[in-house]
PDB file of C-alpha atoms in Angstrom:
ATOM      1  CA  UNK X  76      52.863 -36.602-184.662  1.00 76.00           C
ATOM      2  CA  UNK X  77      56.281 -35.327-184.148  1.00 84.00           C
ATOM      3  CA  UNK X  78      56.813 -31.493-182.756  1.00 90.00           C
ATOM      4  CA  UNK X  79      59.610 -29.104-181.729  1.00 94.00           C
ATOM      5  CA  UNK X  80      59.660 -26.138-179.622  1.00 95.00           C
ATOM      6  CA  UNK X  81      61.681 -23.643-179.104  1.00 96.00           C
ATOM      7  CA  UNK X  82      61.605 -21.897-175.981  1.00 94.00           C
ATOM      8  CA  UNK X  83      62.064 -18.310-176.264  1.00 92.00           C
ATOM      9  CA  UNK X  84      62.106 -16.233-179.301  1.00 94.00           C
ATOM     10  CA  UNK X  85      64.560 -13.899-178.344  1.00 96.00           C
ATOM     11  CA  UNK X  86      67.622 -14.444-176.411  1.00 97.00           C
ATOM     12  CA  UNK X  87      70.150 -11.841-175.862  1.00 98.00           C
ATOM     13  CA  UNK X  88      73.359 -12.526-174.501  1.00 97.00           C
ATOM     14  CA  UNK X  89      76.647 -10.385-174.221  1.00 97.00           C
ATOM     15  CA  UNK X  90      79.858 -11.029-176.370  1.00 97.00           C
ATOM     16  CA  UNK X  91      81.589 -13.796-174.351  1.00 97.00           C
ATOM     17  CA  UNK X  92      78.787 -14.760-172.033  1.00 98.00           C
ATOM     18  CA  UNK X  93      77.250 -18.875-172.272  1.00 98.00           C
ATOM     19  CA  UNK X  94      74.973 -18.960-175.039  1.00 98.00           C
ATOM     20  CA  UNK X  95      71.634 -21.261-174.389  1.00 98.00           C
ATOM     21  CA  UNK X  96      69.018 -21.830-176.812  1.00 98.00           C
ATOM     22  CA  UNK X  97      66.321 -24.492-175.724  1.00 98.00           C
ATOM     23  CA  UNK X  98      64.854 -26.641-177.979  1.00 97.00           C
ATOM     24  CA  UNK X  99      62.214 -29.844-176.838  1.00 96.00           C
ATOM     25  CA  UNK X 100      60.818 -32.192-179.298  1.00 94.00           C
ATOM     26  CA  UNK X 101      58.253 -34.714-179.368  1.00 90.00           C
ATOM     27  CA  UNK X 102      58.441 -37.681-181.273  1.00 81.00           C
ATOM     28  CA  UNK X 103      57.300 -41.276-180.907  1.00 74.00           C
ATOM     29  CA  UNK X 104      60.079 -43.083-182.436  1.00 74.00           C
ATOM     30  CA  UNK X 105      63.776 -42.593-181.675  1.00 75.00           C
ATOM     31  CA  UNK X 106      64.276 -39.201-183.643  1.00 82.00           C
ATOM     32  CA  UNK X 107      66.949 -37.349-185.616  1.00 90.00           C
ATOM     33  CA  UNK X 108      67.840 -33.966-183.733  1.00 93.00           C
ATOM     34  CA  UNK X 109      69.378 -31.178-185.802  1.00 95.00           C
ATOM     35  CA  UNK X 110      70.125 -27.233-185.118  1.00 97.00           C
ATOM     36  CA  UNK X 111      70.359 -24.750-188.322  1.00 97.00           C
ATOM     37  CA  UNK X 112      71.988 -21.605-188.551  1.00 97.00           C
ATOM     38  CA  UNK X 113      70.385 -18.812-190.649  1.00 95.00           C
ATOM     39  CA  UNK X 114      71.713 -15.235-191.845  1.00 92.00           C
ATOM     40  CA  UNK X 115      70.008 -12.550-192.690  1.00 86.00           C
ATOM     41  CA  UNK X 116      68.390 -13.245-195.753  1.00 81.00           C
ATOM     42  CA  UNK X 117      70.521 -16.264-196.615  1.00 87.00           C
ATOM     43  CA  UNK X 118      69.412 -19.755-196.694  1.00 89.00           C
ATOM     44  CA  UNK X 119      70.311 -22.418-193.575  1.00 93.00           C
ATOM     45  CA  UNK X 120      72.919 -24.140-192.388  1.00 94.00           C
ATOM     46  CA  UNK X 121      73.946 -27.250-190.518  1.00 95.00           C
ATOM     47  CA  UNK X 122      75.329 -26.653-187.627  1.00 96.00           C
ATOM     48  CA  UNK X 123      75.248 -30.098-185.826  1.00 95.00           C
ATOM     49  CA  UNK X 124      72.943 -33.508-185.690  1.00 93.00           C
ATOM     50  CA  UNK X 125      72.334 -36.214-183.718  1.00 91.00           C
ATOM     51  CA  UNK X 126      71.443 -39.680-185.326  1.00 86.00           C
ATOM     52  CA  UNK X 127      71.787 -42.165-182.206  1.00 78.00           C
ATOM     53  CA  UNK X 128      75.337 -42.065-181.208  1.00 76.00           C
ATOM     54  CA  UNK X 129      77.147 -39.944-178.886  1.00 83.00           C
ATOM     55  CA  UNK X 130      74.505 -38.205-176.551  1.00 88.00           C
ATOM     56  CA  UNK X 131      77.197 -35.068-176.510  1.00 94.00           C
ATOM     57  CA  UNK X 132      77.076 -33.386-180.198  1.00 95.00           C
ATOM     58  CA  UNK X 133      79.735 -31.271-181.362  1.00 95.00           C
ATOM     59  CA  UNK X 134      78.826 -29.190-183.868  1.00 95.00           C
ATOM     60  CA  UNK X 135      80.756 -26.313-186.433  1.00 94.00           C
ATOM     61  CA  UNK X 136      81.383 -22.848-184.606  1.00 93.00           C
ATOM     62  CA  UNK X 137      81.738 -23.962-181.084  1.00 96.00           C
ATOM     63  CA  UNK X 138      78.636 -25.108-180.753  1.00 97.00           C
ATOM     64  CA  UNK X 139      77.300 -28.363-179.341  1.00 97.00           C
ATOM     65  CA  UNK X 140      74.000 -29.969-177.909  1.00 97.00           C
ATOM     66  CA  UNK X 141      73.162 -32.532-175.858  1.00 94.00           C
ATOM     67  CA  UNK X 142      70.384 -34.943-176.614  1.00 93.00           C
ATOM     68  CA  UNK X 143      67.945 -36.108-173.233  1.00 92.00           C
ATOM     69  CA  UNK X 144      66.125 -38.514-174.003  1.00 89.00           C
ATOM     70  CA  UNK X 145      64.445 -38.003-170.555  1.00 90.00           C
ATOM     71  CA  UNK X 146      64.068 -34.430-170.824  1.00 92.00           C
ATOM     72  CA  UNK X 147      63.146 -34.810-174.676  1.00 93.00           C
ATOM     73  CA  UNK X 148      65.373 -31.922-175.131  1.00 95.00           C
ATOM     74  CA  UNK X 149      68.256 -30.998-177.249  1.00 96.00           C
ATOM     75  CA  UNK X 150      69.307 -27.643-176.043  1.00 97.00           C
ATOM     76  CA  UNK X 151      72.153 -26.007-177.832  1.00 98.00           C
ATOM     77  CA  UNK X 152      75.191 -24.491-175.910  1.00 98.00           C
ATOM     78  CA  UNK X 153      78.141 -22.311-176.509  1.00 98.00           C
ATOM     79  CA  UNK X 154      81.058 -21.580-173.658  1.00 97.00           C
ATOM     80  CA  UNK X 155      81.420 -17.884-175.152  1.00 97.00           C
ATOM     81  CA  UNK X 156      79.068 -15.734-177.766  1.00 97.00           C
ATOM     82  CA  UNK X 157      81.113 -13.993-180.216  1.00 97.00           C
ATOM     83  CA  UNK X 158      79.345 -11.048-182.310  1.00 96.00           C
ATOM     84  CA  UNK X 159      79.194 -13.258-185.426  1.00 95.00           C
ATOM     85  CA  UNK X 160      76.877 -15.688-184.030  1.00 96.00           C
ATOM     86  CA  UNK X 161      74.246 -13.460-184.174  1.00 96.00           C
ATOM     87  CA  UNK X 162      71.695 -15.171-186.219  1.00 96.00           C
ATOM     88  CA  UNK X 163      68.357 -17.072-186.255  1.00 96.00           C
ATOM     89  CA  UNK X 164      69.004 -20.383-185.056  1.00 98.00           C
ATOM     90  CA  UNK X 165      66.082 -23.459-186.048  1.00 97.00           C
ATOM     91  CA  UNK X 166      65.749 -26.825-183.858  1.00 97.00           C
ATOM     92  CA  UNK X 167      64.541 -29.405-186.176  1.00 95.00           C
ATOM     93  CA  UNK X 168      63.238 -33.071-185.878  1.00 93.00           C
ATOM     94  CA  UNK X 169      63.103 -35.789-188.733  1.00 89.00           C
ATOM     95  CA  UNK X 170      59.894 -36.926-189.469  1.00 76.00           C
ATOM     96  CA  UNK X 171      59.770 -41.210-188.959  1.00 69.00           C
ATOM     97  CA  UNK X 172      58.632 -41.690-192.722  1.00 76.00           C
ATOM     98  CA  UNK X 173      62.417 -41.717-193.584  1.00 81.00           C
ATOM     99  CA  UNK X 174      62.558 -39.099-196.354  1.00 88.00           C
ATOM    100  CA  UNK X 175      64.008 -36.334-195.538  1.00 89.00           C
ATOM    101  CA  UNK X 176      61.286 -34.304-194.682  1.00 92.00           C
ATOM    102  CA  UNK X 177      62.422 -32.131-191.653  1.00 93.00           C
ATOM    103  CA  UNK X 178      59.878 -30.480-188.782  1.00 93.00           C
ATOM    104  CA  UNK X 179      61.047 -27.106-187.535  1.00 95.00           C
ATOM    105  CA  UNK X 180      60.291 -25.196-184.827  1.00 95.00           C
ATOM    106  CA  UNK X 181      59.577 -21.258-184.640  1.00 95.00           C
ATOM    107  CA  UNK X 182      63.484 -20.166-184.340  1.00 96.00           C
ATOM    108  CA  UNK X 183      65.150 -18.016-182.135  1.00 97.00           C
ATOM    109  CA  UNK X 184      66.854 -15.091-182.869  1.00 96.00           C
ATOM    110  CA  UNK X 185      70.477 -14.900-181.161  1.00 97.00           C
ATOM    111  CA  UNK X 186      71.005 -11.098-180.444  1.00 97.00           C
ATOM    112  CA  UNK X 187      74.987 -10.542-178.797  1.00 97.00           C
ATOM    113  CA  UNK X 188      75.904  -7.419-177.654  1.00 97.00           C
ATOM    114  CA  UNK X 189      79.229  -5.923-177.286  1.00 94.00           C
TER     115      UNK X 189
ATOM    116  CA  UNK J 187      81.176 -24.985-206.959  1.00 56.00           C
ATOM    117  CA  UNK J 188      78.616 -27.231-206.252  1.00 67.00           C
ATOM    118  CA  UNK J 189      75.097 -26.207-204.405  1.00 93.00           C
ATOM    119  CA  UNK J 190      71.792 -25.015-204.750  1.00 96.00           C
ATOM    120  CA  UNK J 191      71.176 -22.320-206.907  1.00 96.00           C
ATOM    121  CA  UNK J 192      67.358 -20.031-206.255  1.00 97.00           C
ATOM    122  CA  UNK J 193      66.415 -17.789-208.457  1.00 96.00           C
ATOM    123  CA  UNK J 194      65.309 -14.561-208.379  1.00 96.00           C
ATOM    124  CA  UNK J 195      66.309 -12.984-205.067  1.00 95.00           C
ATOM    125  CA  UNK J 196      63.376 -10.773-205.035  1.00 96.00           C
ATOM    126  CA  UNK J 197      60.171 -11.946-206.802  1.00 95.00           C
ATOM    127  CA  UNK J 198      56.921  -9.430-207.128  1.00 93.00           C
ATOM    128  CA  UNK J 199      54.207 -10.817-208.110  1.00 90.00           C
ATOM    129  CA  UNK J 200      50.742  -9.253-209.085  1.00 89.00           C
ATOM    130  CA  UNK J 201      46.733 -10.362-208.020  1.00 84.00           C
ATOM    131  CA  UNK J 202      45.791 -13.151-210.253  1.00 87.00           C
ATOM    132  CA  UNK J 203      49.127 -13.877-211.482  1.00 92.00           C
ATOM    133  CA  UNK J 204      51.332 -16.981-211.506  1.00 95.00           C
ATOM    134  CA  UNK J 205      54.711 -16.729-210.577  1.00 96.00           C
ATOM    135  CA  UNK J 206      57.495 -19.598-210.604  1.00 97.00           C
ATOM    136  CA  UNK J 207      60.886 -19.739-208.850  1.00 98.00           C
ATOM    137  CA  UNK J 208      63.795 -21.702-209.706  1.00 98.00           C
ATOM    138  CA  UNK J 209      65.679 -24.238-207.846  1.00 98.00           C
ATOM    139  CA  UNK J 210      68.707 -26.355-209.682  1.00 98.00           C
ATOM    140  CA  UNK J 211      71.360 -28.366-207.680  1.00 97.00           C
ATOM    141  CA  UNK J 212      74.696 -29.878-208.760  1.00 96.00           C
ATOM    142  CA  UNK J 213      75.047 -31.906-205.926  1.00 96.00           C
ATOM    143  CA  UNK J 214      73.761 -35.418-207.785  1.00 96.00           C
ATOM    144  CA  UNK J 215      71.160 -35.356-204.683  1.00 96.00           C
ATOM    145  CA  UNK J 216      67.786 -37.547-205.553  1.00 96.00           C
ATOM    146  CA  UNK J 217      65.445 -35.745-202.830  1.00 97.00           C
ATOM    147  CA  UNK J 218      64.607 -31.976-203.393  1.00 98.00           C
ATOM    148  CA  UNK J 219      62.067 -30.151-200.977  1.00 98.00           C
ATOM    149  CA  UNK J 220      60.710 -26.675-200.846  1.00 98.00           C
ATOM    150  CA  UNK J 221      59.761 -24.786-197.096  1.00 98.00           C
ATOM    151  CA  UNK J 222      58.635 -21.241-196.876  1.00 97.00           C
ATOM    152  CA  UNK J 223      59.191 -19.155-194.179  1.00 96.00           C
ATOM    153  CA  UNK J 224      57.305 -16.725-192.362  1.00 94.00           C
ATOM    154  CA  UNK J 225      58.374 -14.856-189.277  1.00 86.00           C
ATOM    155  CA  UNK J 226      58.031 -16.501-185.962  1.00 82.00           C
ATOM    156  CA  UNK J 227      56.700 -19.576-187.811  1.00 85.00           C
ATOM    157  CA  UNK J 228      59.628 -21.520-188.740  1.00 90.00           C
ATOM    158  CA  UNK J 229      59.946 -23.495-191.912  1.00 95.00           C
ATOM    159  CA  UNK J 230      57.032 -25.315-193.236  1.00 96.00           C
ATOM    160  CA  UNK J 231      57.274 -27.801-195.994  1.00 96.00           C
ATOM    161  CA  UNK J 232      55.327 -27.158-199.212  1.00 98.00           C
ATOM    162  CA  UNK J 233      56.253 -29.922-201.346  1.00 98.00           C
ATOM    163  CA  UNK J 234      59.115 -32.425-201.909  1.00 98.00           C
ATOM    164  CA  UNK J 235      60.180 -34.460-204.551  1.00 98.00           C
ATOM    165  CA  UNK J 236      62.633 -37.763-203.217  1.00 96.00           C
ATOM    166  CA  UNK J 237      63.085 -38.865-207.095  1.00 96.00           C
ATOM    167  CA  UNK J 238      62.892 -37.847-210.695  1.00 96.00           C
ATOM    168  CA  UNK J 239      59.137 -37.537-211.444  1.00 96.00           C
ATOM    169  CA  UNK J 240      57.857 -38.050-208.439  1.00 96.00           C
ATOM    170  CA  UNK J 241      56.898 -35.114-205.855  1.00 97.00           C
ATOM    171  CA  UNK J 242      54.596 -35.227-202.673  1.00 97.00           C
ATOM    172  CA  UNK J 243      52.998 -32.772-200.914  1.00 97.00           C
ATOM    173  CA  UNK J 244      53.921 -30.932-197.666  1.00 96.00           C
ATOM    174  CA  UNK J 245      51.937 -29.488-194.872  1.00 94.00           C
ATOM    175  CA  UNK J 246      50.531 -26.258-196.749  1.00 96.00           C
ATOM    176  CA  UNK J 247      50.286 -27.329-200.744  1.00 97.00           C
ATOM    177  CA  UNK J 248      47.444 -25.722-201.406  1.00 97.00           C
ATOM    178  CA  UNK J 249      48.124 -22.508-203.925  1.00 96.00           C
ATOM    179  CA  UNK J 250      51.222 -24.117-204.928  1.00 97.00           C
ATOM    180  CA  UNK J 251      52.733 -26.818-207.871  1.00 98.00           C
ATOM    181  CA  UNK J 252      55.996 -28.099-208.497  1.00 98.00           C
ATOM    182  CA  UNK J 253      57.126 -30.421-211.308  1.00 98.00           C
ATOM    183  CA  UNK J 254      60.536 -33.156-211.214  1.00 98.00           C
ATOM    184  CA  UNK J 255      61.279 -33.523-214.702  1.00 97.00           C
ATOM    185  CA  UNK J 256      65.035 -33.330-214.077  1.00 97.00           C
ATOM    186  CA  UNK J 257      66.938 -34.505-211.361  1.00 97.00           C
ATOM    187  CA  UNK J 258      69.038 -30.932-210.882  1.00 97.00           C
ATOM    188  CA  UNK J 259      66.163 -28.993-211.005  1.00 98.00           C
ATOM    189  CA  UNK J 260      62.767 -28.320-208.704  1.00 98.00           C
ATOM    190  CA  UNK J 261      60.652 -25.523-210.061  1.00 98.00           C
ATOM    191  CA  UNK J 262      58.034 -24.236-207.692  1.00 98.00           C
ATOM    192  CA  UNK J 263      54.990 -22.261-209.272  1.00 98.00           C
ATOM    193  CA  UNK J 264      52.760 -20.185-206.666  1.00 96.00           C
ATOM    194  CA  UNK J 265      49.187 -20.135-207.939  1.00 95.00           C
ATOM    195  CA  UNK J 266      46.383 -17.304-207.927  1.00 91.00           C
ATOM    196  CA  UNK J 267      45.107 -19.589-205.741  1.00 90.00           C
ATOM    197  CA  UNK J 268      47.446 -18.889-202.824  1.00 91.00           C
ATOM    198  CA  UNK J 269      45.784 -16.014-201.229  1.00 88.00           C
ATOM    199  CA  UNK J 270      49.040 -14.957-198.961  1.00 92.00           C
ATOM    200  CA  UNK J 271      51.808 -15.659-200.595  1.00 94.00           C
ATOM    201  CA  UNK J 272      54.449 -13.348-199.185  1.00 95.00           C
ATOM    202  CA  UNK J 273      56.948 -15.216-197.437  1.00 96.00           C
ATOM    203  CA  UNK J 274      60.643 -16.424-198.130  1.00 95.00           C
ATOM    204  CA  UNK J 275      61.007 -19.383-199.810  1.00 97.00           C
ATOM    205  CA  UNK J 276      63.767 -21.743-199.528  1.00 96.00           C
ATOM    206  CA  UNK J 277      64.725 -25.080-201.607  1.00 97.00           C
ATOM    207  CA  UNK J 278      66.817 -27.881-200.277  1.00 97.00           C
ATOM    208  CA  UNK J 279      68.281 -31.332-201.348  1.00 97.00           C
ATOM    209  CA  UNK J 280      69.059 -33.828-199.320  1.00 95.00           C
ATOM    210  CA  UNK J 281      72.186 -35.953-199.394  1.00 93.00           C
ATOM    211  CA  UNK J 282      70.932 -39.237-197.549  1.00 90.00           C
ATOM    212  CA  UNK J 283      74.789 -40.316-196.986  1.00 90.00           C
ATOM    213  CA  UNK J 284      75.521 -38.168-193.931  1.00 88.00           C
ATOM    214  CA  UNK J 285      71.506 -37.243-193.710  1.00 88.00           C
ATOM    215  CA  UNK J 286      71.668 -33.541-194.285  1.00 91.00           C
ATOM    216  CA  UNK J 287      69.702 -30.962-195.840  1.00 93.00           C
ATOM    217  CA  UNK J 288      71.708 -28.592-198.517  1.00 95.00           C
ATOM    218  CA  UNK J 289      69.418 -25.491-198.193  1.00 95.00           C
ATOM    219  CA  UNK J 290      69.753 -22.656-201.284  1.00 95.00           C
ATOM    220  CA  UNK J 291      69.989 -18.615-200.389  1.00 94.00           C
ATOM    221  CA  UNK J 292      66.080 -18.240-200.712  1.00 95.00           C
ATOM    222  CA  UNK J 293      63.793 -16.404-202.843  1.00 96.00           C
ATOM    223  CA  UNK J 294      61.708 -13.434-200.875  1.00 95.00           C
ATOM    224  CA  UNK J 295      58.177 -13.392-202.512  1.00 96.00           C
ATOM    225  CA  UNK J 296      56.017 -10.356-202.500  1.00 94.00           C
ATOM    226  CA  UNK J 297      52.678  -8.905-203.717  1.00 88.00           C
ATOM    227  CA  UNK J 298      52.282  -5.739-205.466  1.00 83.00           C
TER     228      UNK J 298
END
């Protein structure tokens, strides 16, 4: 059966400082990676995937992740935290059955301080 | 505009009661999926739908129904037979294209 986790669920960072969120999966077929964005009561959004290609994902925001297939990680990185990425953030996996159906792990929330 | 639409917002609902919240889409998007959300648990799938008239169930669909008997629209009814039901619910499509979920703005459940 396929699992995430999210490691950490807190992470607090100051405005400009590297942001880090970890995320590891388990799968046993080649997965689909994504990260979602969530505002305060709001629903979530994309902000990148990986489906195979590039290794190196670039995603909306600044954002971008790296898929190890070694590691089984896809940890999600930004060079410099501005005060509008604070959010929840969800790692997600794609379930092998091909519909859709996405596994999420717990979140973390993204706190940035001035 | 095009989206996902959830309706209400806020949604009270009393013991023994059913309660049903909306979910239409304009986005011409065959596979529709509801998750609810409870704090530090992630999203967990309830039920999803990936055609007209046809709907599967998630991890935790016990308490809950849904019906497909339009493509736009996903209605999800929360039975007296969920025993918890406060959480935030949230409905997505799914364009298969670029494989992406479309997620709406989420309806927060509570009991009175």
């Amino acid at each position: 059966a396929q699992s995430v986790t999210q490691l950490g669920s807190h992470v607090s960072v100051s405005e400009g400082a590297l942001v880090l969120l970890r995320c590891n999966y388990s799968s046993s077929v080649p997965p689909y990676l994504f990260w979602y964005v969530q505002y305060p009561n709001q629903g979530l959004q994309l902000l990148l995937k990986y489906t195979s290609a590039a290794t190196l994902v670039k995603g909306i925001n600044g954002f971008e992740a790296e898929f190890k297939k070694s590691e089984t990680s896809f940890h999600l990185t930004k060079p410099s935290a501005h005060m509008s990425d604070a959010a929840e953030y969800f790692c997600a996996v794609s379930d092998s059955s091909n519909t859709g159906k996405l596994i999420f792990g717990q979140g973390t929330t993204l706190q940035v301080k001035p | 505009d095009g989206g996902i639409t959830q309706s209400p917002k806020y949604l009270f609902r009393k013991e023994g009661q059913n309660v049903t919240l909306s979910c239409e889409q304009n986005l011409n998007h065959d596979a529709m999926y509801w998750y609810r959300q409870d704090p530090g648990q992630g999203l967990r799938l309830i039920y999803y739908s990936q055609i007209v008239n046809d709907f599967q169930k998630g991890d935790i669909a016990e308490g809950y129904s849904v019906s497909r008997e339009k493509k736009e629209s996903f209605p999800l009814t929360v039975t007296s037979a969920q025993k918890n039901p406060t959480a935030f619910y949230l409905c997505a499509s799914r364009d298969a294209r670029v494989e992406k979920l479309f997620f709406g703005s989420g309806t927060q459940l509570s009991v009175l």
